[in-house]
Amino acid sequence: MSDTPVATPVSFAEFPAVTTAEWQARLARDLKGRDPATLRWPLPDGFSVEPFYHREALTALGGAPAPLPHPPAPWRNMPTIEVPAGEGRAAIDQAAAALASGADGIHFVLADATTFATHYLAEQLPLADTYIGYTLTAAPDVWLAQLLDAAPGTPLRGFLRFAPGSAPEGAELADYRPALRRCVHLTTGMPEFQALAINAAFFGNRGATATQQIAFGLNTAAALLAGLPNEEIDVAQVAAAMHWQVAIGPSYFVEMAKLRTLRRLWTTLLHAFGLPAALGQHLRVHTATASWTQTTLDPHTNLLRHTTEAMSAVLGGADSVAVAPFDSLYAETNDFSGRLARNLPVLLREESALGRVHDPAAGSYYLETLTDLLAQEAWGLFQQMEAAGGLPTVRAQVLEEIKAVATETFRRIAGGQQVVVGTNRFQNRGEQFSFHPKQLLRSASFDVSRATYPTEVLRLATALHFERREKKSKRAAVVLLGANTNQIILDTFLNMLLPNERPEIAASHPNGTLSLLYSSPEEATLMYATPEQFQRFARFIYQIPTEKQVFVPPTLLSSDMPTLQEAVRVFGFQEMKVQGYTTEQVLDRIQGR
């Protein structure tokens, strides 16, 4: 007799059906006269989610949509490994250890691919059996040829992402067409390797809405589909060589619907290029927990965010998932946080069995409606960008639209309307930093593009001020809080006051200027300056000659007090006033004193 339990059909016949009218009546009763519209959830995408959905929602969609194509096997657990310039043998050994401890694949991000030890890679990780992704910044075709030479005749498994600088892939297509065509040619006949990337994570990690991420990713794909085919490579080969890379945020259901929308619109885009829908079923989507929503304050809360992000990814139909270590913003790679990150998808697969259901969101009144709404909004925005010329023509407009959304997110976090646990709500006032704030602020690798950065840098800068005062340091410092941070400072400060304490606030300093904190052992002053003033100031402090064209000032500049005081005066920094409070009182409130 088999020990396998027999599946029992699920039935809820004992519960009577409830109509929409009955649900609405119950809502009205529980709200005690309040308008049910107050329960709507407005999304930054421009539409709202209703408080409940019923079977009529599927009727409005023309019936329940067919389940979306799902990966033939459970998703791959695919950690990301940053490889510094050099041969990268230590990173390859780290990858081998991860694959022996729960990882199903590896994504290498190569700082300098030209020096990477491809032969050692092929020896340690058999390329025919190991699923590996590669991100590099230059000459993708040359490097790919070297990789193939390291294992002659071996069909690769994985993907290649070419990231030439700060532009989204496809935005600067003209310069790289020959190289990308050669990548497609070199990997033709390797169905498990995609050599072209649609990097929607580029947009997501700069604060784009779900709608923008999908739409601008489709614009990138359209640029490649229109610009790469020639007499040797047809559009079907280009499409088959593409995969998507997507950043997943903590908005649980929205992120799930985002991936479902992506797959649905991918088929629509292929149809527009005359390609069969069957080709869309082979799309591979690699997801990673978003850096946009990671925090340095109370960093263990990142574990909670990463859990919901990974769940959204796998329930939305991701083919592979990369979970970042919770301390990756400030700590060197370490076994502890790396193991936690690697084990999280394992738990979701082995303990929660999330990989056993085909398109688990299919048929959900709420998620099917949300998927349809995102699809309508994203396709409309995609068409709008294409009508304006498509990428790279609309690149500046794309980045400006994302900047506007990101700025609004900064404002909402500073004002408390958008909660980030551990950063602007439920802060650990007695937190002992696992890093040195001064070193972190001076680090060129510190990610300043995240949603919580303006709030974090304010907390870190004020913590440094009080530390300097307690130690009676003989030096002074200027901390760059960022452009347009003044309003965030004010909103953060106001959010920490009781309503009856909130006075009228003086006018913000001019748009486009930088917010600064000047700190000495005796006092601290919030200031502002133009970018040009701050650039000249930083060059003076660090004795950078004017003929050196490229100089990126660090966030934290320190010097002896007389020099810094005189430089602040000479270069025209202006004091920012918070009406009714001294700067010291503002800083005290920010630190929870």
PDB file of N, CA and C in Angstrom, residues 484-519:
ATOM      1  N   ASN A 484      17.804  69.419  -2.569  1.00  0.00           N
ATOM      2  CA  ASN A 484      16.384  69.497  -2.202  1.00  0.00           C
ATOM      3  C   ASN A 484      16.062  68.741  -0.911  1.00  0.00           C
ATOM      4  N   THR A 485      17.041  68.603  -0.025  1.00  0.00           N
ATOM      5  CA  THR A 485      16.819  67.870   1.219  1.00  0.00           C
ATOM      6  C   THR A 485      16.212  68.750   2.291  1.00  0.00           C
ATOM      7  N   ASN A 486      16.220  70.055   2.068  1.00  0.00           N
ATOM      8  CA  ASN A 486      15.712  70.960   3.101  1.00  0.00           C
ATOM      9  C   ASN A 486      14.271  70.635   3.492  1.00  0.00           C
ATOM     10  N   GLN A 487      13.419  70.435   2.497  1.00  0.00           N
ATOM     11  CA  GLN A 487      12.021  70.147   2.798  1.00  0.00           C
ATOM     12  C   GLN A 487      11.884  68.825   3.538  1.00  0.00           C
ATOM     13  N   ILE A 488      12.768  67.880   3.195  1.00  0.00           N
ATOM     14  CA  ILE A 488      12.748  66.588   3.882  1.00  0.00           C
ATOM     15  C   ILE A 488      13.143  66.768   5.343  1.00  0.00           C
ATOM     16  N   ILE A 489      14.142  67.617   5.601  1.00  0.00           N
ATOM     17  CA  ILE A 489      14.536  67.906   6.977  1.00  0.00           C
ATOM     18  C   ILE A 489      13.350  68.496   7.743  1.00  0.00           C
ATOM     19  N   LEU A 490      12.701  69.460   7.120  1.00  0.00           N
ATOM     20  CA  LEU A 490      11.570  70.106   7.780  1.00  0.00           C
ATOM     21  C   LEU A 490      10.434  69.119   8.026  1.00  0.00           C
ATOM     22  N   ASP A 491      10.118  68.303   7.006  1.00  0.00           N
ATOM     23  CA  ASP A 491       9.033  67.336   7.159  1.00  0.00           C
ATOM     24  C   ASP A 491       9.369  66.303   8.233  1.00  0.00           C
ATOM     25  N   THR A 492      10.631  65.849   8.234  1.00  0.00           N
ATOM     26  CA  THR A 492      11.055  64.885   9.248  1.00  0.00           C
ATOM     27  C   THR A 492      10.916  65.489  10.641  1.00  0.00           C
ATOM     28  N   PHE A 493      11.359  66.728  10.763  1.00  0.00           N
ATOM     29  CA  PHE A 493      11.315  67.409  12.059  1.00  0.00           C
ATOM     30  C   PHE A 493       9.867  67.589  12.522  1.00  0.00           C
ATOM     31  N   LEU A 494       9.030  68.070  11.632  1.00  0.00           N
ATOM     32  CA  LEU A 494       7.627  68.285  11.989  1.00  0.00           C
ATOM     33  C   LEU A 494       6.937  66.986  12.396  1.00  0.00           C
ATOM     34  N   ASN A 495       7.285  65.901  11.702  1.00  0.00           N
ATOM     35  CA  ASN A 495       6.663  64.616  11.999  1.00  0.00           C
ATOM     36  C   ASN A 495       7.016  64.126  13.399  1.00  0.00           C
ATOM     37  N   MET A 496       8.116  64.651  13.970  1.00  0.00           N
ATOM     38  CA  MET A 496       8.537  64.238  15.303  1.00  0.00           C
ATOM     39  C   MET A 496       7.932  65.100  16.409  1.00  0.00           C
ATOM     40  N   LEU A 497       7.222  66.151  16.016  1.00  0.00           N
ATOM     41  CA  LEU A 497       6.624  67.033  17.011  1.00  0.00           C
ATOM     42  C   LEU A 497       5.172  66.651  17.273  1.00  0.00           C
ATOM     43  N   LEU A 498       4.693  66.967  18.448  1.00  0.00           N
ATOM     44  CA  LEU A 498       3.273  66.848  18.712  1.00  0.00           C
ATOM     45  C   LEU A 498       2.529  67.908  17.907  1.00  0.00           C
ATOM     46  N   PRO A 499       1.288  67.633  17.507  1.00  0.00           N
ATOM     47  CA  PRO A 499       0.559  68.596  16.660  1.00  0.00           C
ATOM     48  C   PRO A 499       0.545  70.010  17.226  1.00  0.00           C
ATOM     49  N   ASN A 500       0.405  70.150  18.546  1.00  0.00           N
ATOM     50  CA  ASN A 500       0.336  71.504  19.109  1.00  0.00           C
ATOM     51  C   ASN A 500       1.698  72.182  19.182  1.00  0.00           C
ATOM     52  N   GLU A 501       2.766  71.460  18.798  1.00  0.00           N
ATOM     53  CA  GLU A 501       4.096  72.059  18.811  1.00  0.00           C
ATOM     54  C   GLU A 501       4.519  72.545  17.429  1.00  0.00           C
ATOM     55  N   ARG A 502       3.715  72.227  16.424  1.00  0.00           N
ATOM     56  CA  ARG A 502       4.165  72.484  15.054  1.00  0.00           C
ATOM     57  C   ARG A 502       3.927  73.944  14.667  1.00  0.00           C
ATOM     58  N   PRO A 503       4.969  74.731  14.644  1.00  0.00           N
ATOM     59  CA  PRO A 503       4.821  76.130  14.243  1.00  0.00           C
ATOM     60  C   PRO A 503       4.839  76.250  12.721  1.00  0.00           C
ATOM     61  N   GLU A 504       4.593  77.449  12.268  1.00  0.00           N
ATOM     62  CA  GLU A 504       4.751  77.671  10.840  1.00  0.00           C
ATOM     63  C   GLU A 504       6.243  77.620  10.507  1.00  0.00           C
ATOM     64  N   ILE A 505       6.558  77.067   9.368  1.00  0.00           N
ATOM     65  CA  ILE A 505       7.953  76.882   8.987  1.00  0.00           C
ATOM     66  C   ILE A 505       8.345  77.936   7.953  1.00  0.00           C
ATOM     67  N   ALA A 506       9.559  78.446   8.106  1.00  0.00           N
ATOM     68  CA  ALA A 506      10.061  79.446   7.155  1.00  0.00           C
ATOM     69  C   ALA A 506      10.170  78.833   5.764  1.00  0.00           C
ATOM     70  N   ALA A 507      10.193  79.682   4.752  1.00  0.00           N
ATOM     71  CA  ALA A 507      10.236  79.211   3.362  1.00  0.00           C
ATOM     72  C   ALA A 507      11.498  78.388   3.116  1.00  0.00           C
ATOM     73  N   SER A 508      11.350  77.369   2.278  1.00  0.00           N
ATOM     74  CA  SER A 508      12.490  76.525   1.951  1.00  0.00           C
ATOM     75  C   SER A 508      13.529  77.333   1.189  1.00  0.00           C
ATOM     76  N   HIS A 509      14.733  76.819   1.192  1.00  0.00           N
ATOM     77  CA  HIS A 509      15.760  77.484   0.392  1.00  0.00           C
ATOM     78  C   HIS A 509      15.504  77.198  -1.083  1.00  0.00           C
ATOM     79  N   PRO A 510      16.175  77.899  -1.990  1.00  0.00           N
ATOM     80  CA  PRO A 510      15.855  77.796  -3.424  1.00  0.00           C
ATOM     81  C   PRO A 510      15.987  76.368  -3.948  1.00  0.00           C
ATOM     82  N   ASN A 511      15.114  76.045  -4.908  1.00  0.00           N
ATOM     83  CA  ASN A 511      15.178  74.725  -5.531  1.00  0.00           C
ATOM     84  C   ASN A 511      16.533  74.524  -6.206  1.00  0.00           C
ATOM     85  N   GLY A 512      17.010  73.293  -6.140  1.00  0.00           N
ATOM     86  CA  GLY A 512      18.269  72.960  -6.807  1.00  0.00           C
ATOM     87  C   GLY A 512      19.503  73.194  -5.969  1.00  0.00           C
ATOM     88  N   THR A 513      19.353  73.784  -4.793  1.00  0.00           N
ATOM     89  CA  THR A 513      20.509  73.963  -3.931  1.00  0.00           C
ATOM     90  C   THR A 513      20.697  72.731  -3.050  1.00  0.00           C
ATOM     91  N   LEU A 514      21.859  72.652  -2.434  1.00  0.00           N
ATOM     92  CA  LEU A 514      22.212  71.502  -1.627  1.00  0.00           C
ATOM     93  C   LEU A 514      22.051  71.816  -0.143  1.00  0.00           C
ATOM     94  N   SER A 515      21.571  70.847   0.609  1.00  0.00           N
ATOM     95  CA  SER A 515      21.468  71.002   2.055  1.00  0.00           C
ATOM     96  C   SER A 515      22.738  70.468   2.703  1.00  0.00           C
ATOM     97  N   LEU A 516      23.244  71.215   3.694  1.00  0.00           N
ATOM     98  CA  LEU A 516      24.501  70.878   4.350  1.00  0.00           C
ATOM     99  C   LEU A 516      24.338  70.997   5.852  1.00  0.00           C
ATOM    100  N   LEU A 517      25.118  70.224   6.573  1.00  0.00           N
ATOM    101  CA  LEU A 517      25.180  70.364   8.026  1.00  0.00           C
ATOM    102  C   LEU A 517      26.614  70.712   8.399  1.00  0.00           C
ATOM    103  N   TYR A 518      26.809  71.945   8.904  1.00  0.00           N
ATOM    104  CA  TYR A 518      28.115  72.354   9.406  1.00  0.00           C
ATOM    105  C   TYR A 518      28.153  72.024  10.893  1.00  0.00           C
ATOM    106  N   SER A 519      29.174  71.274  11.302  1.00  0.00           N
ATOM    107  CA  SER A 519      29.230  70.784  12.675  1.00  0.00           C
ATOM    108  C   SER A 519      30.604  71.002  13.270  1.00  0.00           C
TER     109      SER A 519
END
